[in-house]
């Protein structure tokens, strides 16, 4: 089912006409209200009147996370403070957070996009949404919450943490839709098993997982352990929060971008050149309806690919591929580019391990050393040391053959890797210390 038939199935030509009109209005507005954009446009020698077609978008300069930091906290807002009704911030691992603002209309638009998102993933009015994304400055909790209310579903605002209580509520309230990070979903499954609760007896039909990278193999693992359909949801605070794109339950193959609100582009991460559909690169978004915090050609650093082919669900919206990693998450180990998600795929494919792992990078002399800490499953753990050593070597070989990089695998006992309630910490890079 489709929440907004008109916009989600609009013929391309009509959609592009709307996009152009909205883009022109946004560009004019930021030029007139945000000194940063006016300065940038002037430096690039482009003015709002130059945007005559969607192709002219590429004449506009990029916006980066550093630009947002330089204007911390409210310098990028395009409306006066008395029009701002909500402020969120993304934590960020270093330095100050990125601060984003919303007007009352922005919040309404976000709720509508999250209602579309939930419905695309299989939610209906009569569903109960167990929302374990964190409530607070993080956009996940409140984003899903408003969307579920807009859809007319019931929402359990449980937020993250206190996992045993979450399992009890899952058993007693019978929620049908689960929303949380994929790593937390696996943690919940583990705690449920310890409590003797079988997901086969719960009522979940679908889960909407995102906010961190995960692999196709991890999807299969989650679907098996939690007995539900696992959908990938993508978003980022700078663009809005969750609800920028979502997989549809019909195809589970790529995430539909809500193009009547956001224009996606793929660019070459080094040269910044726009790339055609089907070519992987860095995702860039321009918001075309946001009032408080519009962004022009925001470089996400997320690596993906766009697909324009029609989807069997009937939506005409372009699809983006699962995020393959971040250009700044990519580890370069002795010259080889390695994304954590690639290692995750090899780990899960091997079959002996739990999908809980951590990559530790050290520099010994001038040499980078990548250690893969991974949990063995209970069955393997009780095995002989000799066998454990064999599977350690086997995983090292598989990683070397698949990625072309040699690593050191260190098996960890079951539950030996710290669980997170939100975004999992997968990489510990000691080289920066
Ligand atoms: O994580 C918004 C969100 C909440 C998305 C709930 C989905 C569900 P930020 O905290 O600003 O916002 O982090 C955004 O998280 O640039 C990606 O690197 C990563 N990310 C988000 N969704 C996915 C996904 C929220 N499905 C950053 N796959 C983004 C991979 C994702 N990475």
Coordinates of C-alpha atoms and ligand atoms in Angstrom, one line a residue:
X1 CA 0.0 0.0 0.0
X2 CA 1.1 3.6 -0.7
X3 CA 0.5 6.4 1.7
X4 CA 0.6 9.2 -0.8
X5 CA -0.3 7.8 -4.2
X6 CA -0.1 11.1 -5.9
X7 CA 3.5 11.9 -5.1
X8 CA 4.9 8.4 -4.7
X9 CA 3.7 7.3 -8.2
X10 CA 3.9 10.5 -10.1
X11 CA 5.1 10.3 -13.7
X12 CA 8.7 11.5 -14.0
X13 CA 7.9 14.6 -16.1
X14 CA 5.4 15.9 -13.6
X15 CA 7.7 15.1 -10.7
X16 CA 10.6 17.0 -12.3
X17 CA 8.5 20.0 -12.9
X18 CA 7.7 20.1 -9.2
X19 CA 11.3 19.6 -8.3
X20 CA 12.4 22.4 -10.5
X21 CA 9.9 24.8 -9.0
X22 CA 10.8 23.9 -5.5
X23 CA 14.5 24.0 -6.1
X24 CA 14.3 27.5 -7.6
X25 CA 12.3 28.7 -4.6
X26 CA 14.7 27.1 -2.1
X27 CA 17.8 28.5 -3.8
X28 CA 16.3 32.0 -3.9
X29 CA 15.3 31.7 -0.2
X30 CA 18.7 30.6 1.1
X31 CA 20.4 33.2 -1.0
X32 CA 18.2 35.9 0.6
X33 CA 18.2 34.6 4.2
X34 CA 21.4 32.7 4.9
X35 CA 24.6 34.8 4.6
X36 CA 26.7 31.6 4.2
X37 CA 24.9 30.6 1.0
X38 CA 24.9 34.0 -0.5
X39 CA 28.7 34.2 0.0
X40 CA 29.2 30.7 -1.4
X41 CA 27.0 31.4 -4.5
X42 CA 28.8 34.6 -5.1
X43 CA 32.2 33.0 -4.9
X44 CA 31.0 30.3 -7.4
X45 CA 29.6 33.1 -9.7
X46 CA 26.1 31.7 -9.6
X47 CA 22.9 33.4 -8.7
X48 CA 19.3 32.1 -8.2
X49 CA 18.3 33.3 -11.6
X50 CA 20.9 30.9 -13.2
X51 CA 18.9 27.8 -12.0
X52 CA 16.7 27.3 -15.1
X53 CA 16.6 23.5 -15.3
X54 CA 17.4 20.6 -12.9
X55 CA 20.7 20.2 -14.7
X56 CA 21.7 23.6 -13.4
X57 CA 21.8 22.1 -9.9
X58 CA 25.4 21.1 -10.6
X59 CA 26.4 24.7 -10.9
X60 CA 25.7 25.2 -7.2
X61 CA 28.5 24.7 -4.7
X62 CA 28.6 21.8 -2.3
X63 CA 27.8 22.1 1.4
X64 CA 29.9 20.0 3.8
X65 CA 29.8 19.0 7.5
X66 CA 32.6 21.5 8.1
X67 CA 30.4 24.3 6.8
X68 CA 27.7 23.3 9.3
X69 CA 30.2 23.2 12.1
X70 CA 31.6 26.6 11.1
X71 CA 28.1 28.0 11.5
X72 CA 27.4 26.3 14.8
X73 CA 24.9 26.3 16.3
X74 CA 22.2 28.3 14.4
X75 CA 24.0 30.1 11.6
X76 CA 22.5 28.0 8.8
X77 CA 18.9 28.5 9.9
X78 CA 16.9 30.2 7.1
X79 CA 14.1 31.5 9.4
X80 CA 14.1 33.6 12.5
X81 CA 14.3 31.8 15.8
X82 CA 10.6 32.5 16.7
X83 CA 9.6 30.2 13.7
X84 CA 11.7 27.3 15.0
X85 CA 9.7 24.7 16.9
X86 CA 12.2 21.9 17.2
X87 CA 15.9 21.5 17.5
X88 CA 17.8 18.2 17.0
X89 CA 21.5 17.4 16.8
X90 CA 23.6 14.6 15.6
X91 CA 26.1 13.4 18.1
X92 CA 29.2 13.1 16.0
X93 CA 32.2 11.2 17.2
X94 CA 34.5 14.3 17.4
X95 CA 33.9 17.9 18.3
X96 CA 30.7 19.8 18.4
X97 CA 27.4 18.2 17.2
X98 CA 25.6 19.3 14.1
X99 CA 22.5 21.3 15.0
X100 CA 19.4 21.2 12.9
X101 CA 16.1 23.2 13.2
X102 CA 12.6 22.6 12.1
X103 CA 9.5 24.9 11.7
X104 CA 6.0 23.6 12.5
X105 CA 5.6 22.9 8.7
X106 CA 8.9 21.0 8.6
X107 CA 7.7 18.7 11.4
X108 CA 4.5 18.1 9.5
X109 CA 6.3 17.3 6.3
X110 CA 8.7 15.0 8.2
X111 CA 5.7 13.2 9.8
X112 CA 4.2 12.7 6.4
X113 CA 7.4 11.3 5.0
X114 CA 7.8 8.9 8.0
X115 CA 4.1 7.8 7.5
X116 CA 5.0 7.0 3.9
X117 CA 8.1 5.2 5.1
X118 CA 6.3 3.1 7.6
X119 CA 3.6 2.1 5.1
X120 CA 6.2 1.3 2.4
X121 CA 7.7 -1.1 4.9
X122 CA 4.4 -2.8 5.6
X123 CA 2.9 -0.8 8.5
X124 CA -0.9 0.0 8.6
X125 CA -3.2 1.8 10.9
X126 CA -3.9 -1.3 12.9
X127 CA -0.2 -2.0 13.6
X128 CA 1.6 -1.4 16.9
X129 CA 5.0 0.1 16.4
X130 CA 7.7 -0.8 19.1
X131 CA 9.9 2.2 18.6
X132 CA 13.4 1.4 20.2
X133 CA 15.2 4.2 18.4
X134 CA 16.6 6.7 20.9
X135 CA 14.3 9.6 21.9
X136 CA 16.1 12.9 22.4
X137 CA 18.4 15.0 20.3
X138 CA 18.8 12.0 18.0
X139 CA 16.3 12.1 15.2
X140 CA 15.4 8.4 15.1
X141 CA 13.0 8.2 18.1
X142 CA 10.8 11.3 17.4
X143 CA 11.0 10.8 13.7
X144 CA 9.4 7.4 13.8
X145 CA 7.1 8.5 16.5
X146 CA 5.5 11.3 14.6
X147 CA 5.3 9.1 11.4
X148 CA 3.5 6.4 13.3
X149 CA 1.0 8.8 14.7
X150 CA 0.4 10.4 11.3
X151 CA -0.2 6.9 9.8
X152 CA -2.7 6.3 12.6
X153 CA -0.8 3.3 14.0
X154 CA -0.2 2.8 17.8
X155 CA 3.3 3.7 18.9
X156 CA 5.1 2.4 22.0
X157 CA 7.7 5.1 22.7
X158 CA 10.1 2.7 24.5
X159 CA 13.3 4.3 23.2
X160 CA 16.6 2.4 23.5
X161 CA 18.0 0.5 26.5
X162 CA 16.6 -1.7 29.4
X163 CA 16.5 -4.6 27.0
X164 CA 14.8 -7.1 29.3
X165 CA 11.9 -4.7 29.8
X166 CA 11.7 -4.3 26.0
X167 CA 11.4 -8.1 25.6
X168 CA 8.7 -8.2 28.3
X169 CA 6.7 -5.5 26.5
X170 CA 7.1 -7.3 23.2
X171 CA 5.6 -10.4 24.7
X172 CA 2.8 -8.6 26.6
X173 CA 1.7 -5.8 24.2
X174 CA 2.2 -7.8 20.9
X175 CA 3.8 -5.1 18.8
X176 CA 3.8 -5.9 15.0
X177 CA 6.5 -3.5 13.8
X178 CA 9.9 -3.1 15.3
X179 CA 12.1 0.0 14.8
X180 CA 15.7 0.2 16.0
X181 CA 19.2 0.0 14.7
X182 CA 20.1 -3.4 13.2
X183 CA 22.8 -4.1 15.8
X184 CA 20.3 -3.5 18.6
X185 CA 17.8 -5.8 16.9
X186 CA 20.4 -8.6 17.2
X187 CA 21.0 -7.7 20.8
X188 CA 17.3 -7.8 21.6
X189 CA 17.2 -11.3 20.0
X190 CA 20.0 -12.5 22.2
X191 CA 18.4 -11.2 25.4
X192 CA 15.1 -12.7 24.4
X193 CA 16.7 -16.0 23.9
X194 CA 18.3 -15.8 27.4
X195 CA 14.9 -15.0 28.8
X196 CA 13.4 -18.0 27.0
X197 CA 11.3 -15.9 24.8
X198 CA 11.0 -17.2 21.2
X199 CA 10.5 -14.5 18.4
X200 CA 8.4 -17.2 16.7
X201 CA 5.8 -16.6 19.4
X202 CA 5.8 -12.8 19.0
X203 CA 3.7 -10.9 16.6
X204 CA 6.3 -8.9 14.6
X205 CA 5.8 -8.9 10.8
X206 CA 8.4 -6.2 9.9
X207 CA 11.3 -4.4 11.2
X208 CA 12.6 -1.0 10.0
X209 CA 16.3 -0.9 10.6
X210 CA 18.9 1.8 9.9
X211 CA 21.0 4.7 11.3
X212 CA 24.1 2.6 10.8
X213 CA 25.7 0.5 8.1
X214 CA 24.6 -3.2 7.8
X215 CA 25.0 -5.9 5.1
X216 CA 22.7 -8.1 3.2
X217 CA 24.0 -11.0 5.2
X218 CA 23.1 -9.2 8.4
X219 CA 19.5 -8.8 7.0
X220 CA 19.2 -12.5 6.5
X221 CA 20.5 -13.1 10.0
X222 CA 18.0 -10.7 11.5
X223 CA 15.1 -12.0 9.5
X224 CA 15.9 -15.5 10.7
X225 CA 16.5 -14.7 14.4
X226 CA 13.6 -12.2 14.8
X227 CA 11.1 -13.9 12.4
X228 CA 10.2 -10.8 10.5
X229 CA 10.9 -8.9 7.3
X230 CA 13.8 -6.6 7.7
X231 CA 13.6 -3.3 5.8
X232 CA 16.5 -0.8 5.4
X233 CA 15.7 2.8 6.3
X234 CA 18.1 5.7 5.6
X235 CA 18.3 9.3 6.6
X236 CA 20.5 11.8 8.2
X237 CA 19.9 14.7 10.6
X238 CA 21.3 17.3 8.2
X239 CA 18.7 16.4 5.5
X240 CA 15.8 15.7 8.0
X241 CA 16.4 12.6 9.9
X242 CA 15.0 9.1 9.1
X243 CA 12.5 9.1 6.2
X244 CA 14.8 10.3 3.4
X245 CA 14.5 6.9 1.8
X246 CA 13.1 3.4 2.5
X247 CA 12.9 0.0 1.0
X248 CA 9.5 -1.2 0.0
X249 CA 8.3 -4.6 1.3
X250 CA 7.3 -5.7 -2.2
X251 CA 10.8 -5.7 -3.6
X252 CA 13.2 -5.2 -0.7
X253 CA 15.7 -4.0 -3.3
X254 CA 16.9 -0.5 -3.0
X255 CA 15.6 2.4 -1.0
X256 CA 13.0 4.8 -2.6
X257 CA 14.1 8.4 -2.2
X258 CA 11.3 10.9 -1.5
X259 CA 12.2 13.0 -4.5
X260 CA 9.4 15.5 -4.1
X261 CA 11.3 16.7 -1.0
X262 CA 15.0 15.8 -1.7
X263 CA 17.0 15.7 -4.9
X264 CA 19.7 13.0 -4.7
X265 CA 22.9 13.0 -6.7
X266 CA 25.8 10.7 -6.9
X267 CA 29.2 12.3 -7.3
X268 CA 32.8 11.1 -7.6
X269 CA 34.1 11.3 -4.0
X270 CA 37.4 12.8 -5.1
X271 CA 36.6 15.0 -8.1
X272 CA 33.1 16.0 -7.1
X273 CA 31.9 15.3 -10.7
X274 CA 28.2 14.2 -10.9
X275 CA 27.9 10.5 -12.0
X276 CA 25.1 8.9 -13.9
X277 CA 22.6 6.4 -12.5
X278 CA 24.1 3.0 -12.0
X279 CA 27.6 4.3 -11.1
X280 CA 28.6 4.1 -7.4
X281 CA 29.8 7.2 -5.6
X282 CA 29.0 9.6 -2.8
X283 CA 25.5 10.6 -2.1
X284 CA 24.6 14.3 -2.2
X285 CA 21.2 15.8 -1.2
X286 CA 19.5 19.0 -1.8
X287 CA 16.3 19.7 0.2
X288 CA 13.6 21.4 -1.7
X289 CA 10.8 21.8 0.8
X290 CA 12.5 22.5 4.1
X291 CA 11.9 25.9 5.7
X292 CA 14.2 26.1 8.7
X293 CA 17.2 24.2 7.6
X294 CA 17.5 23.8 3.9
X295 CA 20.7 22.3 2.6
X296 CA 22.1 22.7 -0.9
X297 CA 24.1 19.8 -2.4
X298 CA 25.0 18.5 1.0
X299 CA 27.8 15.9 0.8
X300 CA 26.8 13.0 3.0
X301 CA 30.1 11.0 2.7
X302 CA 27.8 7.9 2.3
X303 CA 28.6 5.7 -0.6
X304 CA 25.7 4.4 -2.7
X305 CA 24.3 4.2 -6.2
X306 CA 21.1 5.4 -7.8
X307 CA 18.7 3.2 -9.8
X308 CA 16.1 4.8 -12.1
X309 CA 14.4 1.6 -13.3
X310 CA 10.8 1.2 -12.3
X311 CA 10.0 -0.8 -9.2
X312 CA 7.4 -3.5 -8.9
X313 CA 5.7 -1.7 -6.0
X314 CA 4.5 1.0 -8.4
X315 CA 6.5 3.9 -6.9
X316 CA 8.2 6.0 -9.5
X317 CA 10.7 7.3 -7.1
X318 CA 14.4 6.6 -7.8
X319 CA 16.0 3.9 -5.6
X320 CA 19.4 4.2 -3.8
X321 CA 21.4 1.0 -3.1
X322 CA 22.2 -0.1 0.4
X323 CA 24.9 2.2 1.8
X324 CA 28.3 0.5 1.1
X325 CA 30.2 2.5 3.7
X326 CA 31.3 6.1 4.3
X327 CA 34.1 7.6 2.4
X328 CA 35.5 8.6 5.8
X329 CA 34.9 5.2 7.4
X330 CA 36.9 3.5 4.7
X331 CA 40.0 2.0 6.2
X332 CA 43.1 2.0 4.1
X333 CA 45.2 -0.9 5.3
X334 CA 48.6 -1.1 3.7
X335 CA 47.1 0.6 0.6
X336 CA 44.0 -1.6 0.3
X337 CA 40.6 0.1 0.7
X338 CA 38.5 -1.8 3.2
X339 CA 34.9 -1.2 4.3
X340 CA 33.7 -2.7 7.6
X341 CA 30.6 -4.0 5.8
X342 CA 32.7 -6.1 3.5
X343 CA 34.4 -7.8 6.4
X344 CA 30.9 -8.2 8.0
X345 CA 29.7 -10.1 5.0
X346 CA 32.7 -12.5 5.1
X347 CA 32.2 -13.1 8.8
X348 CA 28.5 -13.9 8.5
X349 CA 29.0 -16.1 5.4
X350 CA 31.5 -18.3 7.4
X351 CA 28.6 -19.5 9.6
X352 CA 30.6 -20.0 12.8
X353 CA 30.3 -16.6 14.2
X354 CA 27.8 -14.2 15.7
X355 CA 27.4 -10.9 13.8
X356 CA 29.2 -9.0 16.5
X357 CA 32.6 -7.9 15.6
X358 CA 35.0 -5.0 16.0
X359 CA 37.9 -3.9 13.7
X360 CA 41.0 -2.7 15.5
X361 CA 43.6 -0.8 13.6
X362 CA 47.1 -0.3 14.9
X363 CA 50.3 0.9 13.4
X364 CA 53.3 -1.2 14.2
X365 CA 56.4 0.6 13.1
X366 CA 55.3 1.8 9.7
X367 CA 52.9 -1.1 9.1
X368 CA 49.1 -1.0 9.6
X369 CA 47.8 -4.0 11.4
X370 CA 44.1 -4.8 11.2
X371 CA 42.8 -7.1 13.9
X372 CA 39.3 -8.5 13.5
X373 CA 37.7 -9.4 16.8
X374 CA 34.7 -11.6 16.3
X375 CA 32.5 -13.6 18.5
X376 CA 32.2 -17.4 18.0
X377 CA 28.8 -18.8 18.5
X378 CA 28.0 -21.1 21.5
X379 CA 28.3 -24.3 19.5
X380 CA 31.8 -23.4 18.3
X381 CA 32.9 -22.1 21.7
X382 CA 32.6 -25.5 23.4
X383 CA 34.8 -27.0 20.8
X384 CA 38.4 -27.9 21.1
X385 CA 41.1 -25.2 21.0
X386 CA 42.6 -26.8 17.9
X387 CA 39.3 -26.4 16.0
X388 CA 39.0 -22.8 17.1
X389 CA 42.5 -22.0 15.8
X390 CA 41.5 -23.7 12.5
X391 CA 38.5 -21.4 12.0
X392 CA 40.6 -18.4 13.0
X393 CA 43.0 -19.2 10.2
X394 CA 40.1 -20.0 7.8
X395 CA 38.5 -16.6 8.4
X396 CA 41.9 -14.8 7.9
X397 CA 42.2 -16.7 4.6
X398 CA 38.6 -15.8 3.5
X399 CA 39.1 -12.2 4.2
X400 CA 42.4 -12.2 2.4
X401 CA 40.9 -13.9 -0.6
X402 CA 37.8 -11.7 -0.7
X403 CA 39.3 -8.3 0.1
X404 CA 43.0 -8.7 -0.7
X405 CA 44.1 -7.7 2.7
X406 CA 45.7 -9.8 5.4
X407 CA 44.3 -9.4 8.9
X408 CA 44.7 -11.0 12.3
X409 CA 41.6 -12.7 13.5
X410 CA 41.0 -13.0 17.2
X411 CA 38.1 -15.0 18.4
X412 CA 36.2 -13.7 21.3
X413 CA 33.9 -15.7 23.6
X414 CA 30.1 -15.4 23.1
X415 CA 28.9 -11.9 24.3
X416 CA 32.5 -10.8 24.6
X417 CA 32.0 -7.7 22.4
X418 CA 30.1 -4.8 23.9
X419 CA 26.5 -4.4 22.7
X420 CA 25.1 -1.0 21.9
X421 CA 21.6 0.4 22.3
X422 CA 22.0 2.7 19.3
X423 CA 24.7 2.8 16.7
X424 CA 27.3 0.1 17.1
X425 CA 31.0 1.0 17.3
X426 CA 32.7 -1.2 14.7
X427 CA 36.0 0.4 14.2
X428 CA 38.7 1.3 16.8
X429 CA 41.5 3.1 15.0
X430 CA 44.5 3.4 17.3
X431 CA 46.5 5.0 14.6
X432 CA 45.1 8.5 15.4
X433 CA 46.1 8.3 19.0
Ligands
LIG1 O1 20.9 8.1 11.8 C1 18.8 9.1 11.1 C2 18.2 7.8 11.1 C3 17.5 7.4 12.2 C4 18.2 7.0 10.0 C5 16.8 6.2 12.3 C6 17.5 5.8 10.0 C7 16.8 5.4 11.2 P1 22.3 10.7 12.0 O2 22.5 10.4 13.4 O3 22.5 12.1 11.5 O4 20.9 10.4 11.5 O5 23.3 9.8 11.1 C8 23.3 9.8 9.7 O6 24.0 7.4 9.6 O7 25.0 9.7 7.1 C9 24.8 7.3 7.5 O8 26.2 7.3 7.5 C10 24.3 6.5 8.6 N1 23.1 5.8 8.2 C11 21.8 6.1 8.4 N2 21.0 5.2 7.9 C12 21.7 4.2 7.4 C13 21.5 3.0 6.7 C14 20.3 9.1 11.5 N3 20.3 2.5 6.5 C15 24.3 8.8 9.2 N4 22.6 2.3 6.2 C16 24.2 8.7 7.7 C17 23.8 2.8 6.5 C18 23.1 4.6 7.6 N5 24.1 3.9 7.1

